[in-house]
């Protein structure tokens, strides 16, 4: 935490809430102008920063535990997509007012997830203003050994690490604001509120996958990013896109497919791999949903049970809409 | 930049504005889920994150070049206070709306300062929301060789790297909103709007100073941080606190001294050193302003021309006031 945190009882409390990490591998942790870290000489640092804004990434009044879990979980997902092991993180927290209970609940959610992935909080800044959370996560990989989104090859197969669309349904449930009485509703809500970064799978496919990214903007938008970065096109088989039973209990198939294609926030991995890796990937739980095409136009096309179908024009969610 | 940037012409423009860096020493720069960096094996990474919020750290309607320069300059100051060489940074930019001219001007200010310190932008996230900028800066130091605020010794002398109070006067000028007709007004405004991180001096005193931090919250508040971290007290000689001619042209001596003691935002270095380093530090341009005391109570006291005087109770600026 920088020095601005150390001036009042409020600041002291925030500092104590966010100074629980011991960060044993750090030369110097929280409490000075900066933290100091000496990465192992055979490893590279993987770094990514992500922002969550109230009213845009989560609804106003969202439970603080989940604001924290969602912010850290989605940030960790970028590390998963690189095939890296997360190591530590920093947080820039902007709060409209000081609220002990809110801060304690936020801190509880943050440390729950941090402990689950064995990562330390090593620095931060707390300021007053509209509720905004930026988290920078750092991971480690063996030197030169990381996944990118730009390295897919023509004829590679396309896989996802799990069901899509649940998080979008969970967001709609959160916005409805009704009590979640059914287990499937709770499951969908948590898909949105507490996404699981696919760290273990990311590390497992490092060396198997030809390219990777995480599905944060919706399958179509993220597959388009992968196509653009790799200079290729892709064809999906829509009947293969995995939809959860929970999602299909919430709404009908058409809704579920739209949520899977355009909903975003699922934080599953989207990877490509050559066909000789197919069996290994299926054993790891990946689901095959299409193939890359040599066409350089970065065009997405789709089939449904083998017949060509049109894809929706709108892809993903534009934060500036 | 993460994938959310890549969905519209607006996003494309922002991405292009912030992708000018080449980051030659990076394994992988902007454009994937994360950046990848392999630090030299004999060096440690120094990392700090800092947030600037409109209406709190700078007035609404502040010129975008200066918002960028102030945000990056103050973030770099934390690296200076560690005695480190800045290397690269990431930015999390939250914007209320897309505005081409604003973004271009912000980007111009950002790259001006980045080029001056030869650092690369290696990642970021752009979201829609109230204007907030978080910047994480990374520096490098030889392993184990960095400055902290917790390592001052009793009887160490206290030094600052330059005049204090100018930034506070500059903020007041900015808030007045009048045209700055006099050169001294322009100088004060730029002290606030475009602070100079004392990178070269931080590196120069690494090995000379016993402790260091940067004056972001005002001399008294930051000296108190240093005392708390080091478990010591301190006594200032107020007549030695350096006040600029520009500041004394703006207002009287009493105002200037209050601005120097409590104004903040100056981003000068505040260091302690044993008396045998005094001559070297004076040659570097440091100004001696007091001495550390063995008392563990972290008490600040002051003299004016050798006579004991009371210090104001209020110290620094509390962002939660």
XYZ file of C-alpha atoms in Angstrom:
642
model
C 0.000 0.000 0.000
C 1.372 3.417 -0.737
C 1.690 6.095 1.840
C -1.732 7.617 1.234
C -3.213 4.699 3.127
C -1.614 5.573 6.400
C -3.269 8.675 7.627
C -6.394 7.952 9.547
C -8.113 5.163 11.403
C -9.984 4.375 8.201
C -6.767 4.053 6.254
C -5.198 2.015 9.029
C -8.108 -0.406 8.896
C -7.991 -0.755 5.130
C -4.245 -1.277 5.307
C -4.656 -3.980 7.952
C -7.424 -5.655 5.942
C -5.213 -5.843 2.892
C -1.925 -6.607 4.618
C -2.710 -10.155 5.657
C -0.555 -11.618 2.918
C 2.849 -12.736 4.002
C 4.239 -13.017 0.465
C 7.114 -15.245 1.618
C 8.864 -15.239 -1.743
C 8.973 -11.442 -1.861
C 12.102 -9.469 -0.951
C 9.804 -6.683 0.312
C 5.991 -6.787 0.598
C 3.276 -4.237 1.431
C 4.197 -1.120 3.423
C 6.885 0.722 1.484
C 6.787 2.888 -1.638
C 6.946 -0.289 -3.727
C 7.263 -4.063 -3.375
C 10.410 -5.915 -4.479
C 10.489 -9.347 -6.089
C 13.292 -11.452 -7.561
C 11.812 -13.900 -10.090
C 13.573 -17.255 -10.464
C 16.177 -16.923 -13.215
C 14.707 -19.719 -15.363
C 11.209 -18.203 -15.373
C 9.409 -15.317 -17.030
C 6.920 -12.963 -15.447
C 3.422 -12.892 -17.007
C 1.521 -9.689 -16.240
C -2.014 -8.465 -16.839
C -4.153 -5.597 -15.472
C -7.978 -5.634 -15.390
C -10.584 -3.122 -14.213
C -14.105 -3.652 -12.847
C -16.463 -0.685 -12.585
C -19.715 -0.621 -10.626
C -22.733 -0.428 -12.921
C -20.767 -1.803 -15.845
C -19.064 -5.009 -14.796
C -21.326 -5.676 -11.820
C -24.642 -4.106 -10.708
C -24.769 -1.347 -8.073
C -25.212 -2.862 -4.632
C -23.585 -6.159 -5.628
C -22.336 -8.163 -2.600
C -18.759 -7.037 -1.838
C -17.436 -10.616 -1.437
C -18.496 -11.286 -5.009
C -17.198 -7.971 -6.346
C -13.798 -9.076 -5.038
C -14.071 -12.667 -6.275
C -15.233 -11.564 -9.693
C -12.489 -8.958 -10.043
C -9.697 -11.282 -8.946
C -11.148 -14.348 -10.698
C -11.412 -12.590 -14.049
C -7.910 -11.130 -13.663
C -6.505 -14.587 -12.893
C -8.208 -15.931 -16.000
C -5.762 -13.943 -18.163
C -2.893 -15.737 -16.429
C -4.629 -19.093 -17.089
C -4.913 -18.209 -20.779
C -1.123 -17.819 -20.949
C -0.578 -21.284 -19.421
C 1.115 -19.624 -16.425
C 1.091 -20.230 -12.672
C -0.301 -17.188 -10.807
C 2.057 -15.864 -8.141
C 0.949 -12.520 -6.689
C -1.247 -9.479 -7.344
C -1.756 -5.794 -6.575
C -5.039 -3.942 -6.175
C -6.070 -0.329 -6.851
C -9.334 0.137 -4.989
C -11.435 3.288 -5.411
C -14.266 3.528 -2.874
C -17.070 6.107 -2.647
C -16.886 6.121 1.141
C -15.296 4.284 3.981
C -17.536 1.436 5.185
C -15.999 -1.040 7.628
C -18.468 -3.844 6.920
C -18.148 -3.441 3.149
C -14.339 -3.466 3.338
C -14.280 -6.530 5.583
C -16.619 -8.437 3.285
C -14.611 -7.370 0.205
C -11.395 -8.436 1.900
C -12.922 -11.805 2.886
C -13.883 -12.537 -0.734
C -10.490 -11.430 -1.986
C -8.517 -13.621 0.408
C -10.829 -16.614 -0.115
C -9.864 -16.701 -3.759
C -6.240 -15.661 -3.171
C -5.737 -18.531 -0.721
C -7.406 -20.978 -3.094
C -4.795 -20.138 -5.722
C -1.979 -19.601 -3.219
C -1.225 -16.067 -4.365
C -0.192 -13.084 -2.240
C -1.379 -9.486 -2.290
C 1.851 -7.480 -2.497
C 0.787 -3.876 -3.023
C -2.055 -1.493 -3.609
C -3.556 1.943 -3.482
C -6.862 2.970 -1.951
C -8.521 6.201 -3.031
C -11.900 7.845 -2.663
C -14.146 7.995 -5.713
C -16.657 5.980 -7.753
C -16.375 2.243 -7.016
C -13.651 0.887 -9.304
C -11.291 -2.040 -8.812
C -8.141 -2.563 -10.877
C -6.173 -5.720 -10.229
C -2.803 -6.570 -11.731
C -1.942 -10.258 -11.525
C 1.501 -11.695 -12.133
C 2.246 -15.304 -12.974
C 5.366 -17.288 -13.744
C 6.158 -19.592 -16.670
C 9.308 -21.412 -17.692
C 11.225 -19.027 -19.931
C 9.787 -18.872 -23.442
C 7.057 -21.357 -22.560
C 3.707 -19.568 -22.688
C 0.521 -19.693 -24.756
C -0.529 -16.884 -27.110
C -3.616 -16.138 -29.134
C -1.646 -15.503 -32.304
C -0.199 -18.950 -32.968
C -3.107 -21.071 -34.246
C -2.516 -23.059 -37.455
C -4.914 -23.858 -40.312
C -6.819 -27.125 -39.685
C -6.275 -26.883 -35.935
C -9.313 -27.998 -33.956
C -11.075 -25.574 -31.582
C -11.893 -26.525 -27.979
C -13.463 -24.889 -24.936
C -12.818 -25.893 -21.337
C -16.471 -25.965 -20.196
C -20.053 -24.771 -20.547
C -20.726 -21.284 -21.850
C -23.578 -18.857 -21.216
C -24.054 -19.521 -17.492
C -22.441 -16.243 -16.434
C -24.747 -14.225 -18.681
C -27.781 -15.929 -17.128
C -26.275 -15.307 -13.690
C -25.964 -11.598 -14.457
C -29.621 -11.463 -15.536
C -30.645 -13.193 -12.302
C -28.597 -10.679 -10.311
C -30.234 -7.791 -12.171
C -33.728 -9.233 -11.518
C -32.867 -8.947 -7.826
C -35.259 -11.736 -6.787
C -34.358 -14.275 -4.152
C -32.592 -17.232 -5.730
C -34.720 -20.141 -4.528
C -33.542 -22.908 -6.856
C -30.102 -24.567 -6.824
C -29.744 -23.972 -10.594
C -30.320 -20.251 -10.010
C -27.643 -20.149 -7.327
C -25.229 -22.005 -9.635
C -25.835 -19.565 -12.500
C -25.441 -16.552 -10.177
C -22.122 -17.865 -8.909
C -20.904 -18.475 -12.468
C -21.166 -14.730 -12.931
C -20.329 -13.553 -9.408
C -17.439 -15.882 -8.666
C -15.905 -17.118 -11.911
C -13.374 -19.927 -11.699
C -10.143 -19.089 -13.493
C -9.002 -22.222 -15.334
C -5.472 -22.143 -13.973
C -4.872 -25.902 -13.788
C -6.213 -26.472 -17.307
C -4.174 -23.586 -18.691
C -1.013 -25.087 -17.279
C -2.060 -28.574 -18.451
C -2.475 -27.456 -22.076
C 0.747 -25.423 -22.136
C 2.648 -27.477 -24.723
C -0.500 -29.105 -26.154
C -2.499 -26.124 -27.393
C -1.338 -24.128 -30.421
C -3.102 -20.982 -29.172
C -5.301 -19.911 -26.270
C -7.354 -17.108 -24.782
C -10.057 -16.862 -22.144
C -13.726 -16.351 -23.036
C -14.438 -13.001 -21.408
C -16.389 -11.280 -24.190
C -18.434 -14.197 -25.509
C -17.422 -17.128 -27.698
C -17.904 -15.363 -31.034
C -16.057 -12.196 -30.029
C -13.161 -14.072 -28.475
C -12.904 -16.548 -31.348
C -12.755 -13.514 -33.639
C -9.881 -12.117 -31.541
C -8.068 -15.411 -31.910
C -8.704 -15.432 -35.694
C -7.479 -11.821 -36.059
C -4.363 -12.475 -34.001
C -3.564 -15.709 -35.862
C -4.558 -14.420 -39.336
C -7.020 -17.240 -39.912
C -10.760 -17.970 -40.089
C -12.809 -20.438 -38.059
C -15.889 -22.588 -38.386
C -18.003 -23.574 -35.382
C -20.321 -26.570 -35.024
C -23.080 -25.018 -32.911
C -24.535 -28.336 -31.754
C -21.201 -29.025 -30.036
C -21.148 -25.783 -27.994
C -21.596 -27.009 -24.407
C -24.664 -25.676 -22.560
C -25.227 -26.525 -18.909
C -28.338 -28.185 -17.512
C -28.587 -25.200 -15.153
C -28.756 -22.815 -18.105
C -31.360 -24.942 -19.895
C -33.473 -25.001 -16.728
C -33.368 -21.193 -16.653
C -34.476 -20.531 -20.241
C -34.977 -22.286 -23.586
C -32.328 -23.581 -26.011
C -32.346 -20.483 -28.247
C -31.696 -18.194 -25.280
C -29.002 -20.536 -23.991
C -27.214 -20.625 -27.358
C -27.315 -16.834 -27.650
C -25.937 -16.528 -24.107
C -23.161 -18.978 -24.979
C -22.258 -17.195 -28.219
C -22.467 -13.588 -27.029
C -22.887 -13.473 -23.267
C -19.321 -13.257 -22.092
C -17.912 -13.397 -18.560
C -17.610 -17.213 -18.563
C -13.816 -17.255 -18.203
C -13.487 -20.666 -19.796
C -10.447 -21.278 -21.966
C -10.781 -21.229 -25.742
C -7.891 -23.091 -27.342
C -6.772 -24.496 -30.659
C -4.692 -27.633 -31.139
C -3.616 -29.950 -33.931
C -5.813 -33.015 -34.365
C -3.197 -35.387 -32.923
C -3.765 -33.679 -29.546
C -7.524 -34.271 -29.707
C -7.644 -37.359 -27.480
C -5.459 -35.807 -24.747
C -7.607 -32.687 -24.698
C -10.879 -34.621 -24.500
C -9.429 -36.566 -21.561
C -8.643 -33.247 -19.850
C -12.318 -32.312 -20.216
C -12.069 -29.997 -23.222
C -14.966 -29.973 -25.682
C -14.309 -29.833 -29.437
C -16.467 -27.137 -31.069
C -14.960 -26.421 -34.499
C -11.907 -26.006 -36.656
C -9.605 -23.264 -37.884
C -9.565 -22.484 -41.625
C -6.667 -21.233 -43.709
C -8.636 -18.190 -44.981
C -6.853 -15.042 -43.787
C -10.054 -12.974 -43.624
C -10.691 -13.747 -39.939
C -14.219 -14.831 -40.872
C -16.373 -16.826 -38.499
C -18.805 -19.322 -39.972
C -21.006 -21.921 -38.335
C -22.784 -25.187 -38.958
C -25.642 -26.704 -37.031
C -25.530 -30.493 -37.269
C -23.420 -30.138 -40.382
C -25.646 -27.607 -42.219
C -24.384 -24.046 -42.733
C -26.245 -21.450 -40.628
C -25.959 -17.692 -40.166
C -24.265 -16.273 -37.078
C -25.646 -13.183 -35.321
C -24.035 -9.928 -36.441
C -23.598 -8.560 -32.927
C -20.669 -10.095 -31.168
C -19.860 -9.716 -27.530
C -20.333 -6.715 -25.360
C -18.931 -3.300 -26.129
C -18.125 -1.361 -22.990
C -18.496 1.884 -24.910
C -21.973 1.174 -26.230
C -4.468 -4.384 -23.755
C -6.904 -7.125 -22.975
C -9.436 -8.399 -25.411
C -12.178 -6.001 -24.374
C -10.348 -3.332 -26.307
C -10.817 -4.945 -29.643
C -14.414 -4.610 -30.491
C -15.214 -1.329 -32.116
C -13.586 1.503 -33.966
C -13.319 3.326 -30.642
C -11.517 0.422 -29.073
C -9.302 0.046 -32.117
C -8.310 3.675 -31.840
C -7.557 3.466 -28.141
C -5.553 0.316 -28.750
C -3.556 2.003 -31.480
C -2.992 5.085 -29.296
C -1.600 2.952 -26.517
C 0.295 0.428 -28.609
C 3.060 2.726 -29.790
C 5.539 1.196 -27.358
C 7.850 -1.354 -28.846
C 9.016 -2.726 -25.483
C 12.105 -4.330 -27.056
C 13.140 -6.116 -23.875
C 9.777 -7.834 -23.521
C 9.195 -11.439 -24.613
C 5.594 -10.444 -25.458
C 4.083 -6.934 -25.361
C 0.572 -5.496 -25.763
C -2.064 -7.522 -27.624
C -2.426 -10.859 -25.847
C -4.125 -11.877 -22.588
C -0.958 -10.807 -20.756
C 2.537 -9.479 -21.388
C 5.631 -11.603 -20.721
C 8.928 -10.346 -19.338
C 12.142 -12.091 -18.301
C 13.997 -9.882 -15.793
C 17.801 -10.085 -15.808
C 18.855 -12.756 -13.303
C 20.989 -10.381 -11.197
C 18.160 -7.849 -10.755
C 14.966 -7.550 -8.736
C 11.654 -6.180 -9.913
C 10.291 -3.146 -8.022
C 6.522 -2.729 -8.398
C 4.010 -0.078 -7.378
C 0.400 0.741 -8.344
C -1.174 4.208 -8.036
C -4.626 5.581 -8.801
C -5.743 9.085 -9.851
C -9.427 9.988 -9.683
C -11.029 13.040 -11.310
C -12.222 15.532 -8.708
C -9.883 14.141 -6.078
C -6.368 14.017 -7.508
C -6.985 16.535 -10.272
C -9.883 18.946 -10.950
C -12.689 18.057 -13.381
C -11.851 19.323 -16.850
C -8.091 19.177 -16.233
C -6.067 19.084 -19.482
C -5.689 15.417 -20.517
C -1.936 15.748 -21.265
C -1.425 16.773 -17.656
C -3.748 14.108 -16.247
C -1.470 11.575 -17.949
C 1.777 13.266 -16.934
C 0.641 13.634 -13.349
C -0.552 10.035 -13.103
C 2.603 8.552 -14.622
C 4.946 11.039 -12.912
C 3.574 10.308 -9.446
C 3.670 6.564 -10.090
C 7.305 6.811 -11.219
C 8.118 8.716 -8.040
C 7.548 5.516 -6.027
C 10.185 3.800 -8.138
C 12.562 6.735 -7.524
C 12.016 6.383 -3.759
C 13.248 2.778 -3.963
C 16.445 3.828 -5.749
C 15.352 1.802 -8.790
C 15.537 2.319 -12.548
C 12.022 2.413 -14.062
C 11.533 -0.106 -16.856
C 7.904 -0.416 -17.987
C 4.311 0.249 -16.930
C 0.690 -0.800 -17.419
C -2.387 1.421 -17.381
C -6.008 0.789 -16.387
C -7.971 3.667 -17.888
C -11.642 4.218 -17.066
C -13.279 6.843 -19.286
C -16.793 8.298 -19.071
C -17.099 8.376 -22.855
C -15.061 7.883 -25.930
C -13.531 11.175 -27.080
C -10.903 10.993 -29.817
C -9.319 14.350 -29.046
C -9.162 13.673 -25.304
C -7.592 10.241 -25.880
C -5.018 11.620 -28.302
C -4.033 14.388 -25.905
C -3.855 11.940 -22.974
C -1.741 9.568 -25.041
C 0.574 12.436 -26.075
C 1.192 13.384 -22.427
C 1.709 9.771 -21.463
C 4.285 9.055 -24.178
C 6.090 12.372 -23.609
C 6.923 11.304 -20.084
C 7.426 7.628 -20.957
C 9.983 8.552 -23.626
C 11.741 10.935 -21.259
C 12.330 8.037 -18.848
C 12.759 5.427 -21.582
C 9.987 3.175 -20.298
C 7.510 1.123 -22.314
C 3.768 0.690 -21.945
C 3.312 -3.094 -21.935
C -0.345 -3.684 -21.083
C -3.611 -2.144 -20.075
C -7.358 -2.240 -19.835
C -9.809 0.419 -20.968
C -13.307 0.496 -19.526
C -16.233 2.896 -19.460
C -16.995 4.660 -16.192
C -16.004 7.668 -14.044
C -12.589 9.030 -15.037
C -10.009 6.987 -13.124
C -6.438 6.103 -14.026
C -4.452 3.345 -12.321
C -0.842 2.942 -13.345
C 1.466 0.152 -12.246
C 5.136 0.940 -12.770
C 7.928 -1.604 -12.589
C 11.576 -0.818 -12.049
C 14.745 -2.843 -11.726
C 17.450 -2.782 -9.054
C 20.501 -4.921 -8.462
C 19.366 -7.808 -6.280
C 18.983 -6.799 -2.620
C 20.006 -3.226 -3.399
C 17.016 -0.958 -2.822
C 16.000 1.844 -0.457
C 13.250 1.449 2.160
C 11.481 3.812 4.537
C 12.046 1.535 7.526
C 15.828 1.623 7.817
C 16.679 5.071 9.233
C 19.042 5.170 12.245
C 19.039 7.495 15.282
C 21.140 10.622 14.645
C 20.783 10.279 10.877
C 20.349 13.610 9.151
C 17.193 14.344 7.120
C 17.358 15.726 3.573
C 14.934 16.661 0.800
C 15.741 16.740 -2.884
C 14.179 20.133 -3.668
C 11.661 22.862 -2.882
C 8.355 21.909 -1.308
C 4.912 23.495 -1.508
C 4.955 24.448 -5.181
C 2.558 21.679 -6.193
C -0.012 22.777 -3.621
C 0.134 26.327 -4.959
C -0.145 24.937 -8.485
C -3.301 23.043 -7.545
C -4.825 26.218 -6.097
C -3.994 28.087 -9.313
C -5.615 25.303 -11.335
C -8.734 25.462 -9.151
C -8.934 29.258 -9.526
C -9.196 28.622 -13.265
C -7.748 32.009 -14.229
C -5.356 32.448 -17.096
C -1.775 31.985 -15.890
C -0.161 35.201 -17.047
C 3.067 35.165 -15.032
C 5.987 32.757 -15.510
C 5.980 31.935 -11.773
C 2.296 30.908 -12.049
C 3.060 28.620 -14.959
C 5.959 27.071 -13.037
C 3.775 26.405 -9.983
C 0.992 24.949 -12.137
C 3.430 22.567 -13.819
C 4.835 21.493 -10.450
C 1.374 20.119 -9.724
C 0.311 19.090 -13.224
C 3.528 17.517 -14.405
C 5.600 16.428 -11.400
C 9.176 15.338 -12.049
C 9.935 11.944 -10.534
C 13.425 12.124 -9.014
C 14.680 8.980 -10.701
C 18.313 10.036 -11.192
C 18.623 11.270 -7.599
C 16.980 8.111 -6.235
C 19.518 5.981 -8.062
C 22.342 8.323 -7.011
C 21.530 7.990 -3.291
C 21.024 4.217 -3.428
C 23.916 3.192 -1.186
C 24.235 6.638 0.446
C 20.823 7.097 2.076
C 19.807 5.001 5.077
C 16.097 5.360 4.215
C 13.934 7.092 1.618
C 10.408 7.868 0.523
C 8.801 10.380 -1.790
C 6.905 13.434 -0.536
C 3.411 12.778 -1.865
C 1.327 13.627 1.196
C 3.246 16.636 2.539
C 6.515 16.796 4.423
C 5.056 16.261 7.901
C 2.854 13.332 6.916
C 5.602 11.611 4.964
C 8.233 12.213 7.625
C 5.775 10.647 10.076
C 5.504 7.598 7.790
C 9.273 7.339 7.772
C 9.398 7.667 11.589
C 6.670 5.011 12.053
C 8.341 2.592 9.648
C 11.779 3.119 11.217
C 10.533 3.250 14.849
C 12.144 6.628 15.488
C 11.275 10.307 15.998
C 12.448 13.326 14.041
C 13.153 17.003 14.539
C 12.892 19.530 11.714
C 14.599 22.903 11.403
C 11.839 24.882 9.681
C 14.129 27.668 8.477
C 15.954 25.051 6.397
C 12.852 23.785 4.556
C 13.421 24.930 0.960
C 10.773 27.277 -0.484
C 10.958 28.367 -4.105
C 11.038 31.964 -5.299
C 8.002 31.097 -7.422
C 6.061 30.055 -4.333
C 7.085 33.194 -2.416
C 5.961 35.327 -5.364
C 2.539 33.647 -5.220
C 1.832 34.135 -1.506
C 3.537 35.107 1.790
C 6.050 33.120 3.841
C 3.438 31.654 6.246
C 1.354 30.312 3.367
C 4.463 28.933 1.689
C 5.619 27.148 4.852
C 2.153 25.616 5.387
C 2.104 24.476 1.749
C 5.560 22.941 2.188
C 4.640 21.150 5.415
C 1.177 19.884 4.487
C 0.513 20.483 0.807
C 1.698 17.251 -0.725
C 2.059 16.263 -4.393
C 5.626 17.599 -4.626
C 7.211 14.210 -5.384
C 10.580 15.250 -4.049
C 12.612 12.612 -2.222
C 12.814 12.645 1.566
C 15.845 10.707 2.743
C 17.907 10.072 5.844
C 21.655 9.484 5.915
C 24.459 9.308 8.428
C 26.379 12.552 8.906
C 29.457 11.277 7.048
C 27.349 11.298 3.852
C 26.341 14.944 4.363
C 28.857 16.486 1.963
C 28.119 14.034 -0.854
C 24.388 14.663 -0.497
C 24.761 18.456 -0.493
C 26.835 18.148 -3.673
C 24.001 16.152 -5.231
C 21.665 19.065 -4.435
C 19.956 17.660 -1.346
C 18.979 20.116 1.388
C 19.497 19.210 5.061
C 16.323 19.919 7.061
C 16.635 18.045 10.359
C 17.724 14.949 12.218
C 16.312 11.620 13.371
C 16.005 11.023 17.123
C 16.278 7.736 18.987
C 12.827 8.150 20.627
C 10.589 5.285 19.460
C 7.384 7.328 19.739
C 7.470 8.458 16.096
C 7.075 12.047 17.306
C 7.750 15.018 15.049
C 9.151 18.160 16.613
C 10.430 21.350 15.036
C 12.711 24.266 15.645
C 12.712 27.634 13.920
C 16.200 29.130 13.898
C 17.049 26.837 16.812
C 14.017 27.687 18.998
C 11.380 25.003 19.617
C 8.059 25.726 17.865
C 4.735 23.905 17.626
C 3.848 21.994 14.479
C 0.316 22.070 13.060
C -1.875 19.152 14.192
C -3.273 18.454 10.756
C -0.839 16.530 8.637
C -1.205 15.884 4.961
C -4.324 15.185 3.046
C -6.765 12.425 3.891
C -8.489 11.072 0.804
C -11.410 9.944 2.947
C -12.068 13.342 4.528
